[in-house]
Short mmCIF file of C-alpha atoms in Angstrom, two decimals:
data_model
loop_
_atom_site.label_atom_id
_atom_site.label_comp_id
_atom_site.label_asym_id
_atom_site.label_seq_id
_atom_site.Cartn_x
_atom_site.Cartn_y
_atom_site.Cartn_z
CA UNK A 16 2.50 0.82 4.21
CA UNK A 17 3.84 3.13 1.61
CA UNK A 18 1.02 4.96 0.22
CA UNK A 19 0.57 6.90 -3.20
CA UNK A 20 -2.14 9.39 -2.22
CA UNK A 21 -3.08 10.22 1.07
CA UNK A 22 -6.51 11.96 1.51
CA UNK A 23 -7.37 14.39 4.72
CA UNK A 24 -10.74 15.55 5.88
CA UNK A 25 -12.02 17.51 8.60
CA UNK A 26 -14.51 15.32 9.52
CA UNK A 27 -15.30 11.61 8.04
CA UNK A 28 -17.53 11.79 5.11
CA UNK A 29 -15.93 15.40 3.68
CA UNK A 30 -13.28 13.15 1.14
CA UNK A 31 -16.29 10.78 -0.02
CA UNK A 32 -18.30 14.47 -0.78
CA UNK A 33 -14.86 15.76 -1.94
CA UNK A 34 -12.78 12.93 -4.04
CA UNK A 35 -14.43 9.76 -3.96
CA UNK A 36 -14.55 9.25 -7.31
CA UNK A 37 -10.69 10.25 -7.49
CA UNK A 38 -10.09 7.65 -5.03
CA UNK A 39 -12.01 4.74 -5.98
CA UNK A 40 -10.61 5.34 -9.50
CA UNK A 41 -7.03 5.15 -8.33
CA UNK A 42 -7.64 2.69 -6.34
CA UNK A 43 -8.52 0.53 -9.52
CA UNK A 44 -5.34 1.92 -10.91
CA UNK A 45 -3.12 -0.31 -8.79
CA UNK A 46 -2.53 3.10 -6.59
CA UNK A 47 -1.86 2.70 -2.77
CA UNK A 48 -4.96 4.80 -1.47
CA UNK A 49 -5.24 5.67 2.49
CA UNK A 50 -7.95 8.38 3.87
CA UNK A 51 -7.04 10.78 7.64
CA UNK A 52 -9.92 12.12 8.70
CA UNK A 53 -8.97 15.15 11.33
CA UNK A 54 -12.13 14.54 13.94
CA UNK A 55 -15.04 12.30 14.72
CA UNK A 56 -17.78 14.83 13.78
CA UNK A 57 -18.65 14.83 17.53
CA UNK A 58 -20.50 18.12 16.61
CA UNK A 59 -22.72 16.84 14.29
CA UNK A 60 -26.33 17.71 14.38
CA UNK A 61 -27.69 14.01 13.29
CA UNK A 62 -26.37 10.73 14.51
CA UNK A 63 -23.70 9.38 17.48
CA UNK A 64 -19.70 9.41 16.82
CA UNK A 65 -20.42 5.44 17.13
CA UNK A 66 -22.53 4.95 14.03
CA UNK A 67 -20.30 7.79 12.35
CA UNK A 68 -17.49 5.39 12.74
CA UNK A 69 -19.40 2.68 11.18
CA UNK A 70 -20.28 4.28 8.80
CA UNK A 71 -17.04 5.44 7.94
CA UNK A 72 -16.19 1.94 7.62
CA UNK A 73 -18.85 0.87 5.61
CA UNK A 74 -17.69 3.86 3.45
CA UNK A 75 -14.17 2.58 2.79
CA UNK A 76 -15.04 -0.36 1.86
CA UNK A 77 -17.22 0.64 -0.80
CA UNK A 78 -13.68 2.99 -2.01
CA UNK A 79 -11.47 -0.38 -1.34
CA UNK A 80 -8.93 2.22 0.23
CA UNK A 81 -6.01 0.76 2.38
CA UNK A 82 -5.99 2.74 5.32
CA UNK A 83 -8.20 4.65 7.41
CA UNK A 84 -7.02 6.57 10.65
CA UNK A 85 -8.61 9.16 12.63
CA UNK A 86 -6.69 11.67 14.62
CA UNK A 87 -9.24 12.65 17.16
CA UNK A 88 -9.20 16.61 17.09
CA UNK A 89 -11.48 18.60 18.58
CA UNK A 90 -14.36 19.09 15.75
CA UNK A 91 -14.80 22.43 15.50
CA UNK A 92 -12.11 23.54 18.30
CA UNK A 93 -8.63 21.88 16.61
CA UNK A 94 -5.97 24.70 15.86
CA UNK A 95 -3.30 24.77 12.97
CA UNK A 96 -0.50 24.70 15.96
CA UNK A 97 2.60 22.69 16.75
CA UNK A 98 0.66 19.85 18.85
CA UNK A 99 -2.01 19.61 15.60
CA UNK A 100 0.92 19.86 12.97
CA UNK A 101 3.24 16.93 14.38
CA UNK A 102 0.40 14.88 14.92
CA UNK A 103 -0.28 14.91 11.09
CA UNK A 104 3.28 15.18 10.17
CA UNK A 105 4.08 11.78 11.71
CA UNK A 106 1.49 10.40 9.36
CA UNK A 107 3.15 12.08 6.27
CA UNK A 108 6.60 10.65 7.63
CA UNK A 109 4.75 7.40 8.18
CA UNK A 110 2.57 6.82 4.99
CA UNK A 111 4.99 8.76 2.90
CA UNK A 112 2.24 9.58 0.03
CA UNK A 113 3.69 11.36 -3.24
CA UNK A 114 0.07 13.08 -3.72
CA UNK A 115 -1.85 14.52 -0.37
CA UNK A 116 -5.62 16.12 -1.03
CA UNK A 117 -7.17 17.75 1.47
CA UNK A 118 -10.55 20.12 2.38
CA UNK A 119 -11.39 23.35 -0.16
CA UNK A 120 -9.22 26.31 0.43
CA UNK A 121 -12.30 28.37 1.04
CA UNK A 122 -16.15 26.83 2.33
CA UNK A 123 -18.78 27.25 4.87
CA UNK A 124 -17.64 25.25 7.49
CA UNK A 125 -15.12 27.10 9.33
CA UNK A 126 -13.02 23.76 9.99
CA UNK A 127 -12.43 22.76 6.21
CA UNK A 128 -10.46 26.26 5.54
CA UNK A 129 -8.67 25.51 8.83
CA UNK A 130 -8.30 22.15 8.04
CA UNK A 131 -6.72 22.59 4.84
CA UNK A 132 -3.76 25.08 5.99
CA UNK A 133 -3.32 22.82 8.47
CA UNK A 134 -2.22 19.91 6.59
CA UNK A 135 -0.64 22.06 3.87
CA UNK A 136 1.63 23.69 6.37
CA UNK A 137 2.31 19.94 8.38
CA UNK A 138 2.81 18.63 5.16
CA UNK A 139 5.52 21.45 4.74
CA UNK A 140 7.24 21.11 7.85
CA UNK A 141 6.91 17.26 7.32
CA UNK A 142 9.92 17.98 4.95
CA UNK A 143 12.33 19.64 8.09
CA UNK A 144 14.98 17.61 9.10
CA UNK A 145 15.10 19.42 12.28
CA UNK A 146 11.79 18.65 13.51
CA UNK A 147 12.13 15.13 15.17
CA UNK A 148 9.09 12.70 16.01
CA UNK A 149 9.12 9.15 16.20
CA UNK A 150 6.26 6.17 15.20
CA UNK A 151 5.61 3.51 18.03
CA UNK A 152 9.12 3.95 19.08
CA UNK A 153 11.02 4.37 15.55
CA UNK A 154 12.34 7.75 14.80
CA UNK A 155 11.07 8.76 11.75
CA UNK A 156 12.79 10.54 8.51
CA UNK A 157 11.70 13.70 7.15
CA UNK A 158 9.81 13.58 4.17
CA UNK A 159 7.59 16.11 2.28
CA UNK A 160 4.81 15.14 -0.40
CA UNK A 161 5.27 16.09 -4.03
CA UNK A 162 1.68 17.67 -4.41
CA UNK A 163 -0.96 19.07 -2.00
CA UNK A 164 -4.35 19.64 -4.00
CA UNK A 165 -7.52 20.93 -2.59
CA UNK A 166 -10.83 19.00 -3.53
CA UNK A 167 -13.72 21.26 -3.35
CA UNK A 168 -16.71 21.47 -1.31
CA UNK A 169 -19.71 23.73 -0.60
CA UNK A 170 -18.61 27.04 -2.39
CA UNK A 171 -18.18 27.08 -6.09
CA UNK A 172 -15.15 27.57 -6.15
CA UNK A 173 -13.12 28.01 -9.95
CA UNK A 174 -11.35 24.40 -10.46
CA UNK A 175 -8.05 24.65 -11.83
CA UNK A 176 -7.89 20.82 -12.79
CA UNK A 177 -10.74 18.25 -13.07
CA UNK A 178 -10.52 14.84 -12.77
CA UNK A 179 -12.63 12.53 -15.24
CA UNK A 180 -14.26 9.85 -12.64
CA UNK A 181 -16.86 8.54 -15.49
CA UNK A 182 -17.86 4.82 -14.28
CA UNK A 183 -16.47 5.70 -10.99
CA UNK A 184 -19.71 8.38 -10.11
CA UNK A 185 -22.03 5.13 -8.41
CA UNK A 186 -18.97 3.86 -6.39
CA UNK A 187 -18.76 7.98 -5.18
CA UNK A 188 -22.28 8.31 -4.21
CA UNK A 189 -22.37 4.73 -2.54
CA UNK A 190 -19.47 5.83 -0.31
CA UNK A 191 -21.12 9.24 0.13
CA UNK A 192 -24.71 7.41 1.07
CA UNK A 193 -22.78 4.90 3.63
CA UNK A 194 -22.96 8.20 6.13
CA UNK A 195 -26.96 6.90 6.06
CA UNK A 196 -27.48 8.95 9.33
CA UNK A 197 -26.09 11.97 7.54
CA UNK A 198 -28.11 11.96 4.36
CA UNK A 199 -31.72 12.82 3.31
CA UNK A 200 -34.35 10.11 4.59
CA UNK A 201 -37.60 10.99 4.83
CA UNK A 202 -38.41 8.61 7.59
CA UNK A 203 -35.67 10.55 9.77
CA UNK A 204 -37.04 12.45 12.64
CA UNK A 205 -33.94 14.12 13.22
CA UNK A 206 -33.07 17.53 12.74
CA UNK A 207 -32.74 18.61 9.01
CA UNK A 208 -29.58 20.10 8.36
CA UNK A 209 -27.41 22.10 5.28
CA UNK A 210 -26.55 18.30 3.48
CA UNK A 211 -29.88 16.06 4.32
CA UNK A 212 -31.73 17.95 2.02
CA UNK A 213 -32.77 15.72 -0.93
CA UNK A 214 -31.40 18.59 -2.96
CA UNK A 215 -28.18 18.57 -1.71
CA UNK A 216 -27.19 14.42 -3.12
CA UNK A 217 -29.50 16.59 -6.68
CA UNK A 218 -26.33 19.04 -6.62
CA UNK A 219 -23.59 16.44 -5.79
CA UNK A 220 -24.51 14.90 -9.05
CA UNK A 221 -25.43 17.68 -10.76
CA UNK A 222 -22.05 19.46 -9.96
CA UNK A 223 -20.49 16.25 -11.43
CA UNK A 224 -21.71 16.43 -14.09
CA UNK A 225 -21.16 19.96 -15.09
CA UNK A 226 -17.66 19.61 -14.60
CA UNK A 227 -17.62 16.59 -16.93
CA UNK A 228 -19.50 18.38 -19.71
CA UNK A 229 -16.42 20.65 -19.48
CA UNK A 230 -13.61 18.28 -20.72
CA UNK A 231 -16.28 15.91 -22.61
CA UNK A 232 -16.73 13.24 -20.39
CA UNK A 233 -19.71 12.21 -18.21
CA UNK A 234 -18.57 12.66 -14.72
CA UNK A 235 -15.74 14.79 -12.97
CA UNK A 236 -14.76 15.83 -10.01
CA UNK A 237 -12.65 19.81 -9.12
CA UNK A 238 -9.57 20.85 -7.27
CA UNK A 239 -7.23 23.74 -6.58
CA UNK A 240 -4.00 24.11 -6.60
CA UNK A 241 -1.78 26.70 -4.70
CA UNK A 242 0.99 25.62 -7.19
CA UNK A 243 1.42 25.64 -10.59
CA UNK A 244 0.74 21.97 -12.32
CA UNK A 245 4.08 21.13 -14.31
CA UNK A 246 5.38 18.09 -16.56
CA UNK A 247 7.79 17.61 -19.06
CA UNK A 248 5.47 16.18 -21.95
CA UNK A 249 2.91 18.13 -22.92
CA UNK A 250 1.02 15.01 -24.25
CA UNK A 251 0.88 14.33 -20.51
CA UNK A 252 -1.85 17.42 -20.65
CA UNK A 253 -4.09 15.56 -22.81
#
């Protein structure tokens, strides 16, 4: 399946956090919408990598997304190296998206940095006709992505688009809430960690919202850009 915007994330639940609003809104665009996510959070301080992966599934359906793969890395211990780059540029060559998004350029989990030049630089070398790899037996074409953007995460980090998601923020925090193991619940009796806080899902929203009051709408979500944003209408801009 062709795909208009492929999402990566170090671990499931970073695009729900990240873009889930983006998603779920071009999703209801008519856009082809698939999700990578770079390791099975085998790390993680709360729940099992087997009701991670359910959730994850419950997640995407709650985005109605089209694809969901997971690449297995090491969480915590994958490298931005020639094994980790082909693996991800076979999925570029594959899924061919015209827009990737992928983990902040900067935040305090060392693997969403790492994460992010990974894919940026896979999704370069994606475009090199002399790097060969093949897809269940099919050699595959080169092909590069028009856009790379960088949702953001923990860190504030200044946005240099937002993205108006209003009617699309409950759809986000279902998806987000789906990681149930993850999230603040007061009947939990395991560890409490940086996102169960029941202030963290406060700032999610709140964050949202900011953004939105910004460009006048109710609910947003942020990226970077390590490119400038172009078009040839400036009506486009509006």
């Amino acid at each position: 399946m062709k795909l208009d915007i492929l999402a990566f994330g170090a671990h499931p639940d970073d695009v729900e956090l990240g873009c889930g609003g983006t998603l779920a809104k071009q999703v209801s665009l008519g856009n082809k919408v698939g999700i990578v996510d770079l390791t099975r959070s085998e790390l993680s301080s709360r729940g099992t990598i087997e009701t991670r992966a359910k959730e994850t599934e419950d997640a995407s359906k709650i985005l109605g997304i089209h694809i969901r793969d997971n690449l297995g890395f090491a969480d915590g211990f994958f490298k931005n190296d020639k094994e980790h780059q082909l693996e991800i540029i076979k999925l570029i060559r594959k899924y061919q998206p015209q827009i990737v998004l992928t983990n902040a350029l900067s935040d305090r989990h060392p693997d969403h940095a790492r994460a992010q030049q990974l894919v940026s630089d896979a999704c370069f070398l994606a475009g090199l006709t002399m790097i060969e790899t093949s897809y269940n037996g099919d050699i595959q074409k080169a092909y590069r992505p028009k856009n790379i953007y960088n949702y953001i995460q923990a860190y504030d980090l200044k946005a240099d688009f937002l993205i108006d998601i209003s009617g699309f923020e409950k759809q986000k925090m279902d998806s987000v809430l789906a990681y149930k193991s993850q999230f603040y619940d007061p009947n939990s009796k395991e560890v409490e960690t940086y996102i169960s806080s029941p202030h963290f899902l406060e700032a999610l929203k709140a964050r949202m919202i900011q953004w939105a009051q910004i460009i006048g709408t109710e609910y947003a979500e942020g990226f970077t850009t390590p490119r400038y944003i172009a078009t040839d209408d400036l009506m486009k801009l509006i």
